[in-house]
Each structure stands twice: as structure tokens, then as C-alpha cells.
Amino acid sequence: MKVSINKNALESIVTNTNPYLEKRDLSAITSHIYISAKDGFLNIKASDHEIGLAYKLSNVKIVDEGYATANGKKLLDIIRSLKDEEVILESLNNYLYIKQKNSKYKLPMYKHEDFPDFPSTEGKAKFNVDAVMLGRSLKKIMPCIDNNNPKYELNGALLDIKQDYINIVGTDTKRLSVFKFDTKTEKEFSLIIPKKAIAEMQKLFFNNIEIYYDENILIAQSQNFEFFTKLINGKYPNYTRAMIKEIRKSLNLSRDKMVEGIKTISMLSDTVKITFAPQNITFESIIEDNSEAKTTIEYQTGLDEEIYLCIKNRYLLDFLSSIENDEFKLDFNEPSLAFMVSSKELKTTIMPINQ
């Protein structure tokens, strides 16, 4: 194989495929990027079996057709060191050579035949949904998705597809976010997408994308790339039970003022007591030692009595960073009970800290 490709285009693709590589076992073929030049196209793939990304390029000069693999991290380091000019990739005697003028690098290859096949869309249902909206929705609930929960389903986002809308749900058991958007679907079903896949989907889901799925795999295709992720098999908890239905107090609050107050306390403490009075809001640190942080902002809450909440700063800041509106709503019952913050389609239920 021998091809000539623009350095910037190659760097962008190798950068995007690096998160899909096997990082722990460098002897595995999945620690390598797969490269093929055939039928006028250059294909570059990466996969760790659970998730995969492939690019198909036509704007390259193919001198000789063939195949190659290379350690993805080392290849990226080499490409980044090159100048913004054409790069030659050439496979010879089980090595991949990366050349640019007087610079030449050599990386050992593995057998390209051992690289895992990507799943096919054949026999899979098509998911007719706005991919941009899906990516935006997943981003909003992502902070609430757990990372290493022994209940594996909680390490992903639930797509609960109904006839006229989709609820996208994430929880770490201390808070639960639901983003709802209205859309027509052909049938009702549900999927659980792993958190790692969601992080990568946000980089890819724009323009025209077709999405296919079955009970095990989700595939997204555009003119230039193909993405797949294995889905999490399991039963997601009944999230509707955690959503607040009865409300004693509702407040309309300023996003910016709440961020300012919480960040003042964050300098010293990762937990905060927030007291809402009729004409102001007070933020106080919750710390076991003798240090203290406290600030008060003037704000007409509309209350006729004081109420308070004790929470982790991050939980409220994650929500506030996910909304576009200047104001949001807080629904409250008792200091020891879960409360809910909402803005348009996004609702997050948060468990307080019992002080």
C-alpha cells in the first residue's frame, strides 16, 4: 500500500479515532488503527470491539492499493510532529512507513486480517430521529450518568422512545435527569447507550446521519464516516417513580446569580446550604473544620417564609451549565426530600444532603 494524503486531514481522522483504541493491551490488534486503500478510497478504522469509528476518504492519491495497521497513539504522535504538507503512508515488509520530505518513521504492523469486522446495517431497524437533536439531548443528561456502577445499566443513558416523544434519561442514583423532545416515531422501544459512546456521538452527530439499531447494536452512518456502539443489555430502573409529582413550593430563579453564589462557596467547600428568604438567597459552606464561606445575594423569591436545601455544588452546577435560559424553576417539598430543577425540556431530580 502507498498513499499520499493531506497532513491536516490525516491528523483530524487519527485524532478522532484514538478514543476507540484498546489502551491496556498494546499487543491486541485493536490497539492499532486499520488502514486500507482500495477501489479509489482510503478507509481508516478503529475499534475496541465495544465501539468503533471508520472514515472513508476519496480525496487522497492512491499509488498502490493494499492494507496496513499501526499503533494508534504512536501514529498520532508522529503525524502531529509533521509539517502542514502532504504525508506518504507506505506499507512494506510488515512495517508502515510515514514519510514527509526528509523525515521518515517506521512502525511495526499487525495482521490486518485480524482486525474485527464492523457490524452491518442489514436486518436492522432504522431510527428516524434528528441526529443533531439526539446529540444535543444526550449532552444535557450526560453529567448524571454513572461511571462504574455495579448495576451496569446505570452506566449508560436510556432512550425511552414513545409514539410522540423521546425521553432521554441518565442517573447516578443521587440525581436523575430527563430530557424530553417531541418527535414522531414508528414504534415504541427503548435503548441503553453506554456513556463512552455518548461522549463520542456528541462529536459526530451533525448534518445528515442515518441511524440503525437492533437489541445489541446501534449504527450511525454519514457520507464520510460509520460509527457503531454495542448497547447495554438490561432493565433500566423505572425512572418515572423518582420524578417529583407533588410540590409544596415553586421558585423561579436566576441561573447566573445561582452560579455566582455556588461558585463563591466552591472555593472552600464542595457542599453548600442554600437558604431562600423572601428578599434574598444565602449560600453557606458545609465543612467539618472551622473554616467558613458565606455569601448573600439580593433576590425577590416570592416566598413568605424561609426554606433551605443542602446539596453537592456539582449537582446544581451541572444542571445550570446544561441550560440556555436565564431563569429556571425549582420545585421543593421538605429539606430532607428530593427536589427538582427544570428548564424547558430538561428536568433534574436531586437528592439533598441530610445535615
Short mmCIF file of C-alpha atoms in Angstrom, two decimals:
data_model
loop_
_atom_site.label_atom_id
_atom_site.label_comp_id
_atom_site.label_asym_id
_atom_site.label_seq_id
_atom_site.Cartn_x
_atom_site.Cartn_y
_atom_site.Cartn_z
CA MET A 1 0.00 0.00 0.00
CA LYS A 2 1.17 3.51 -0.80
CA VAL A 3 -0.94 6.66 -0.48
CA SER A 4 -0.42 10.42 -0.31
CA ILE A 5 -2.74 12.44 1.96
CA ASN A 6 -3.02 15.94 3.38
CA LYS A 7 -1.43 16.11 6.84
CA ASN A 8 -4.26 18.06 8.47
CA ALA A 9 -6.93 15.71 7.14
CA LEU A 10 -4.97 12.67 8.34
CA GLU A 11 -4.33 14.20 11.77
CA SER A 12 -8.01 15.01 12.24
CA ILE A 13 -9.09 11.45 11.46
CA VAL A 14 -6.41 9.76 13.57
CA THR A 15 -7.24 12.11 16.46
CA ASN A 16 -10.95 11.26 16.22
CA THR A 17 -10.30 7.51 16.07
CA ASN A 18 -7.86 7.36 19.02
CA PRO A 19 -10.59 7.18 21.73
CA TYR A 20 -11.79 3.94 20.11
CA LEU A 21 -8.50 2.09 20.60
CA GLU A 22 -7.64 -0.60 23.13
CA LYS A 23 -5.40 1.20 25.65
CA ARG A 24 -4.44 -1.53 28.14
CA ASP A 25 -3.29 -4.40 25.91
CA LEU A 26 -0.92 -2.99 23.28
CA SER A 27 -0.42 -6.47 21.84
CA ALA A 28 -4.05 -6.55 20.70
CA ILE A 29 -4.92 -5.71 17.09
CA THR A 30 -7.49 -3.27 18.49
CA SER A 31 -4.66 -1.05 19.79
CA HIS A 32 -3.89 -0.46 16.11
CA ILE A 33 -5.62 1.71 13.54
CA TYR A 34 -6.62 -0.20 10.42
CA ILE A 35 -5.86 1.40 7.04
CA SER A 36 -6.92 0.15 3.61
CA ALA A 37 -6.52 1.66 0.14
CA LYS A 38 -8.86 0.03 -2.33
CA ASP A 39 -11.18 0.95 -5.21
CA GLY A 40 -10.19 4.61 -5.08
CA PHE A 41 -10.96 5.05 -1.36
CA LEU A 42 -8.83 5.24 1.76
CA ASN A 43 -10.52 3.63 4.77
CA ILE A 44 -9.29 4.26 8.32
CA LYS A 45 -10.86 2.35 11.21
CA ALA A 46 -10.52 1.96 14.98
CA SER A 47 -12.43 -0.28 17.36
CA ASP A 48 -12.08 -1.89 20.78
CA HIS A 49 -14.91 -4.36 19.96
CA GLU A 50 -17.40 -2.36 22.08
CA ILE A 51 -17.33 0.81 19.97
CA GLY A 52 -15.94 1.67 16.55
CA LEU A 53 -15.40 4.51 14.07
CA ALA A 54 -14.49 4.31 10.38
CA TYR A 55 -13.74 7.06 7.86
CA LYS A 56 -13.94 6.77 4.07
CA LEU A 57 -11.93 9.26 2.01
CA SER A 58 -11.79 9.85 -1.72
CA ASN A 59 -9.59 12.96 -1.83
CA VAL A 60 -6.34 11.02 -1.49
CA LYS A 61 -3.78 9.87 -4.04
CA ILE A 62 -3.57 6.08 -4.06
CA VAL A 63 -0.31 4.94 -5.67
CA ASP A 64 -0.63 1.28 -4.67
CA GLU A 65 -3.62 -0.49 -3.17
CA GLY A 66 -3.20 -2.51 -0.01
CA TYR A 67 -3.60 -2.71 3.75
CA ALA A 68 -1.76 -1.60 6.88
CA THR A 69 -2.13 -1.26 10.64
CA ALA A 70 -0.24 0.91 13.13
CA ASN A 71 -0.32 1.64 16.83
CA GLY A 72 -2.84 4.48 17.00
CA LYS A 73 -1.16 6.55 19.71
CA LYS A 74 2.29 6.37 18.12
CA LEU A 75 0.88 7.17 14.70
CA LEU A 76 -0.90 10.24 16.08
CA ASP A 77 2.27 11.46 17.84
CA ILE A 78 4.20 11.16 14.57
CA ILE A 79 1.58 12.94 12.47
CA ARG A 80 1.36 15.81 14.95
CA SER A 81 5.10 16.38 14.64
CA LEU A 82 4.93 16.79 10.85
CA LYS A 83 4.52 20.00 8.87
CA ASP A 84 1.29 21.02 7.14
CA GLU A 85 2.15 19.28 3.89
CA GLU A 86 1.41 16.01 2.11
CA VAL A 87 2.20 12.80 4.00
CA ILE A 88 3.06 9.47 2.39
CA LEU A 89 1.91 6.24 4.05
CA GLU A 90 3.57 3.11 2.70
CA SER A 91 3.45 -0.49 3.91
CA LEU A 92 6.48 -2.66 3.24
CA ASN A 93 7.72 -5.91 4.82
CA ASN A 94 5.31 -5.75 7.78
CA TYR A 95 6.11 -2.12 8.56
CA LEU A 96 4.21 1.09 7.95
CA TYR A 97 6.42 3.96 6.81
CA ILE A 98 5.32 7.55 7.40
CA LYS A 99 7.26 9.94 5.18
CA GLN A 100 7.37 13.68 4.60
CA LYS A 101 10.30 15.14 2.66
CA ASN A 102 13.43 14.36 4.70
CA SER A 103 11.54 12.85 7.65
CA LYS A 104 10.77 9.12 7.82
CA TYR A 105 9.23 6.97 10.57
CA LYS A 106 8.69 3.21 10.73
CA LEU A 107 6.07 1.41 12.80
CA PRO A 108 5.53 -2.37 13.04
CA MET A 109 2.25 -3.69 11.66
CA TYR A 110 -0.04 -6.46 12.87
CA LYS A 111 -2.01 -8.75 10.56
CA HIS A 112 -4.78 -6.64 9.06
CA GLU A 113 -6.91 -9.79 8.64
CA ASP A 114 -7.21 -9.97 12.45
CA PHE A 115 -8.91 -6.58 12.71
CA PRO A 116 -12.56 -7.01 13.86
CA ASP A 117 -15.33 -6.60 11.32
CA PHE A 118 -17.75 -3.72 11.74
CA PRO A 119 -21.44 -4.68 12.14
CA SER A 120 -23.75 -4.45 9.14
CA THR A 121 -26.99 -2.48 8.94
CA GLU A 122 -28.64 -5.44 7.20
CA GLY A 123 -31.71 -6.62 9.10
CA LYS A 124 -31.62 -3.69 11.50
CA ALA A 125 -34.44 -1.19 12.03
CA LYS A 126 -33.94 2.42 11.01
CA PHE A 127 -34.27 5.02 13.74
CA ASN A 128 -35.85 8.11 12.19
CA VAL A 129 -34.72 10.88 14.52
CA ASP A 130 -32.99 14.24 14.18
CA ALA A 131 -29.37 13.28 14.89
CA VAL A 132 -28.41 16.83 15.89
CA MET A 133 -31.22 16.93 18.43
CA LEU A 134 -30.28 13.49 19.72
CA GLY A 135 -26.65 14.53 20.26
CA ARG A 136 -27.76 17.75 21.99
CA SER A 137 -30.13 15.85 24.26
CA LEU A 138 -27.55 13.27 25.27
CA LYS A 139 -25.09 16.03 26.17
CA LYS A 140 -27.56 17.60 28.59
CA ILE A 141 -28.10 14.49 30.67
CA MET A 142 -24.56 13.09 30.42
CA PRO A 143 -23.27 14.55 33.75
CA CYS A 144 -25.88 12.47 35.58
CA ILE A 145 -24.81 9.15 34.08
CA ASP A 146 -22.83 6.97 36.48
CA ASN A 147 -19.33 5.73 35.63
CA ASN A 148 -18.67 2.44 37.44
CA ASN A 149 -21.98 1.42 38.93
CA PRO A 150 -22.22 -2.35 39.59
CA LYS A 151 -25.73 -2.11 38.14
CA TYR A 152 -24.34 -1.83 34.62
CA GLU A 153 -27.46 -0.27 33.09
CA LEU A 154 -26.80 2.93 35.07
CA ASN A 155 -23.50 3.42 33.20
CA GLY A 156 -25.49 4.49 30.16
CA ALA A 157 -28.37 6.68 29.01
CA LEU A 158 -31.85 5.32 28.46
CA LEU A 159 -33.63 6.29 25.26
CA ASP A 160 -37.27 5.71 26.09
CA ILE A 161 -38.98 6.10 22.71
CA LYS A 162 -42.71 6.74 22.77
CA GLN A 163 -45.13 7.40 19.92
CA ASP A 164 -44.95 11.22 20.08
CA TYR A 165 -41.81 11.93 22.10
CA ILE A 166 -38.50 10.57 23.38
CA ASN A 167 -37.33 10.72 26.98
CA ILE A 168 -33.55 10.58 27.37
CA VAL A 169 -32.63 9.59 30.92
CA GLY A 170 -29.46 9.48 32.99
CA THR A 171 -28.94 8.81 36.70
CA ASP A 172 -26.17 8.15 39.22
CA THR A 173 -28.74 7.27 41.96
CA LYS A 174 -28.21 10.66 43.68
CA ARG A 175 -29.82 12.62 40.84
CA LEU A 176 -31.83 11.85 37.74
CA SER A 177 -32.09 13.93 34.55
CA VAL A 178 -34.79 13.57 31.92
CA PHE A 179 -34.69 15.46 28.63
CA LYS A 180 -37.86 15.24 26.57
CA PHE A 181 -38.23 16.20 22.96
CA ASP A 182 -41.27 15.82 20.77
CA THR A 183 -40.87 13.70 17.66
CA LYS A 184 -42.92 11.15 15.76
CA THR A 185 -41.66 7.58 15.85
CA GLU A 186 -42.89 4.49 14.05
CA LYS A 187 -42.91 2.27 17.14
CA GLU A 188 -42.21 2.36 20.85
CA PHE A 189 -38.95 0.83 22.08
CA SER A 190 -36.02 1.57 24.38
CA LEU A 191 -32.21 1.50 24.16
CA ILE A 192 -29.42 1.95 26.72
CA ILE A 193 -26.34 3.65 25.22
CA PRO A 194 -23.01 3.43 27.13
CA LYS A 195 -21.56 6.66 28.49
CA LYS A 196 -18.34 6.29 26.49
CA ALA A 197 -20.34 6.05 23.27
CA ILE A 198 -22.35 9.15 24.18
CA ALA A 199 -19.16 11.19 24.60
CA GLU A 200 -18.08 10.27 21.06
CA MET A 201 -21.54 10.66 19.50
CA GLN A 202 -21.58 14.31 20.51
CA LYS A 203 -18.54 14.91 18.28
CA LEU A 204 -20.14 13.20 15.28
CA PHE A 205 -23.87 13.84 15.30
CA PHE A 206 -24.44 16.71 12.92
CA ASN A 207 -25.61 17.09 9.30
CA ASN A 208 -27.23 14.10 7.57
CA ILE A 209 -26.88 10.90 9.58
CA GLU A 210 -28.79 7.63 9.30
CA ILE A 211 -29.19 5.57 12.47
CA TYR A 212 -29.89 1.83 12.63
CA TYR A 213 -30.32 -0.45 15.63
CA ASP A 214 -31.26 -3.83 17.00
CA GLU A 215 -31.28 -5.12 20.57
CA ASN A 216 -27.47 -5.26 20.70
CA ILE A 217 -26.01 -2.60 18.36
CA LEU A 218 -26.56 1.00 17.30
CA ILE A 219 -25.02 2.14 13.99
CA ALA A 220 -24.77 5.69 12.65
CA GLN A 221 -23.70 6.41 9.07
CA SER A 222 -22.98 9.59 7.14
CA GLN A 223 -21.34 10.22 3.80
CA ASN A 224 -17.89 10.28 5.43
CA PHE A 225 -18.00 8.04 8.49
CA GLU A 226 -19.54 4.99 10.11
CA PHE A 227 -19.95 4.68 13.88
CA PHE A 228 -21.16 1.79 15.99
CA THR A 229 -21.59 1.00 19.66
CA LYS A 230 -22.75 -2.06 21.49
CA LEU A 231 -25.80 -1.34 23.62
CA ILE A 232 -26.19 -2.18 27.29
CA ASN A 233 -28.48 -5.14 27.77
CA GLY A 234 -30.53 -4.92 30.92
CA LYS A 235 -33.61 -3.44 32.54
CA TYR A 236 -33.34 0.26 33.30
CA PRO A 237 -34.98 1.34 36.58
CA ASN A 238 -38.46 2.87 36.43
CA TYR A 239 -37.31 6.49 36.32
CA THR A 240 -40.84 7.92 36.49
CA ARG A 241 -41.06 6.85 40.16
CA ALA A 242 -38.17 9.21 41.05
CA MET A 243 -39.77 12.24 39.41
CA ILE A 244 -41.49 14.63 41.83
CA LYS A 245 -45.24 14.72 41.41
CA GLU A 246 -46.42 16.73 44.43
CA ILE A 247 -44.89 20.17 45.05
CA ARG A 248 -45.15 22.40 48.12
CA LYS A 249 -43.13 25.39 46.85
CA SER A 250 -42.00 26.53 43.39
CA LEU A 251 -39.38 29.23 42.78
CA ASN A 252 -38.26 30.95 39.59
CA LEU A 253 -34.54 31.59 39.96
CA SER A 254 -31.75 33.35 38.06
CA ARG A 255 -29.23 30.96 36.56
CA ASP A 256 -26.34 33.46 36.72
CA LYS A 257 -26.97 34.52 40.32
CA MET A 258 -27.18 30.91 41.48
CA VAL A 259 -23.96 30.02 39.65
CA GLU A 260 -22.23 33.04 41.23
CA GLY A 261 -23.36 32.08 44.73
CA ILE A 262 -22.41 28.41 44.46
CA LYS A 263 -19.00 29.13 42.90
CA THR A 264 -18.20 31.50 45.77
CA ILE A 265 -18.70 28.60 48.19
CA SER A 266 -16.88 26.14 45.91
CA MET A 267 -13.61 27.93 46.68
CA LEU A 268 -13.73 26.28 50.12
CA SER A 269 -16.35 23.54 50.10
CA ASP A 270 -17.91 21.07 47.67
CA THR A 271 -21.23 21.15 49.54
CA VAL A 272 -23.49 24.11 50.22
CA LYS A 273 -26.50 25.09 52.30
CA ILE A 274 -28.79 27.43 50.34
CA THR A 275 -31.37 29.41 52.30
CA PHE A 276 -34.15 31.07 50.31
CA ALA A 277 -35.69 34.02 52.15
CA PRO A 278 -38.37 36.42 50.86
CA GLN A 279 -35.83 39.05 49.72
CA ASN A 280 -32.51 37.22 49.46
CA ILE A 281 -30.68 33.92 48.98
CA THR A 282 -27.81 32.92 51.27
CA PHE A 283 -25.12 30.39 50.38
CA GLU A 284 -23.09 28.79 53.23
CA SER A 285 -20.34 26.18 53.19
CA ILE A 286 -20.87 22.84 54.90
CA ILE A 287 -17.46 21.96 56.34
CA GLU A 288 -16.46 19.92 59.38
CA ASP A 289 -13.42 22.07 60.24
CA ASN A 290 -13.57 25.67 61.44
CA SER A 291 -13.29 27.31 58.01
CA GLU A 292 -16.33 29.04 56.55
CA ALA A 293 -17.58 30.56 53.30
CA LYS A 294 -20.77 32.57 53.09
CA THR A 295 -22.38 34.98 50.65
CA THR A 296 -25.83 36.54 50.25
CA ILE A 297 -27.46 37.88 47.09
CA GLU A 298 -30.50 40.11 46.95
CA TYR A 299 -33.35 38.35 45.17
CA GLN A 300 -37.14 38.57 45.35
CA THR A 301 -38.07 34.91 45.75
CA GLY A 302 -41.80 35.47 46.28
CA LEU A 303 -41.69 33.36 49.46
CA ASP A 304 -43.38 34.29 52.72
CA GLU A 305 -41.06 32.10 54.80
CA GLU A 306 -37.51 30.75 54.69
CA ILE A 307 -36.71 27.38 53.14
CA TYR A 308 -33.32 25.72 52.74
CA LEU A 309 -31.53 22.95 50.86
CA CYS A 310 -28.18 21.23 51.47
CA ILE A 311 -26.62 19.80 48.32
CA LYS A 312 -23.42 18.97 46.49
CA ASN A 313 -22.32 22.01 44.49
CA ARG A 314 -21.57 19.95 41.41
CA TYR A 315 -25.09 18.58 41.10
CA LEU A 316 -26.66 22.01 40.69
CA LEU A 317 -23.78 23.44 38.62
CA ASP A 318 -24.03 20.54 36.16
CA PHE A 319 -27.69 21.35 35.61
CA LEU A 320 -27.12 25.10 35.30
CA SER A 321 -24.36 24.60 32.72
CA SER A 322 -26.74 22.49 30.61
CA ILE A 323 -29.49 25.08 30.17
CA GLU A 324 -29.74 28.08 27.85
CA ASN A 325 -32.45 30.08 29.62
CA ASP A 326 -31.59 32.88 32.05
CA GLU A 327 -34.13 31.54 34.53
CA PHE A 328 -35.02 28.08 35.79
CA LYS A 329 -37.60 26.58 38.12
CA LEU A 330 -37.02 24.88 41.48
CA ASP A 331 -39.76 22.64 42.91
CA PHE A 332 -39.39 21.90 46.61
CA ASN A 333 -41.14 19.97 49.39
CA GLU A 334 -39.04 19.40 52.51
CA PRO A 335 -35.26 19.82 53.14
CA SER A 336 -34.86 16.06 53.57
CA LEU A 337 -36.74 15.16 50.37
CA ALA A 338 -35.66 15.22 46.74
CA PHE A 339 -36.23 18.46 44.86
CA MET A 340 -36.45 19.17 41.14
CA VAL A 341 -34.89 21.85 38.91
CA SER A 342 -36.17 22.34 35.38
CA SER A 343 -35.78 24.48 32.28
CA LYS A 344 -37.84 23.83 29.17
CA GLU A 345 -37.40 20.16 28.20
CA LEU A 346 -34.78 19.33 30.88
CA LYS A 347 -35.79 18.18 34.38
CA THR A 348 -33.33 17.04 37.04
CA THR A 349 -34.33 15.49 40.36
CA ILE A 350 -31.64 15.83 43.05
CA MET A 351 -31.30 14.18 46.46
CA PRO A 352 -30.27 16.64 49.17
CA ILE A 353 -27.64 16.09 51.85
CA ASN A 354 -29.15 15.40 55.26
CA GLN A 355 -27.46 17.82 57.63
#
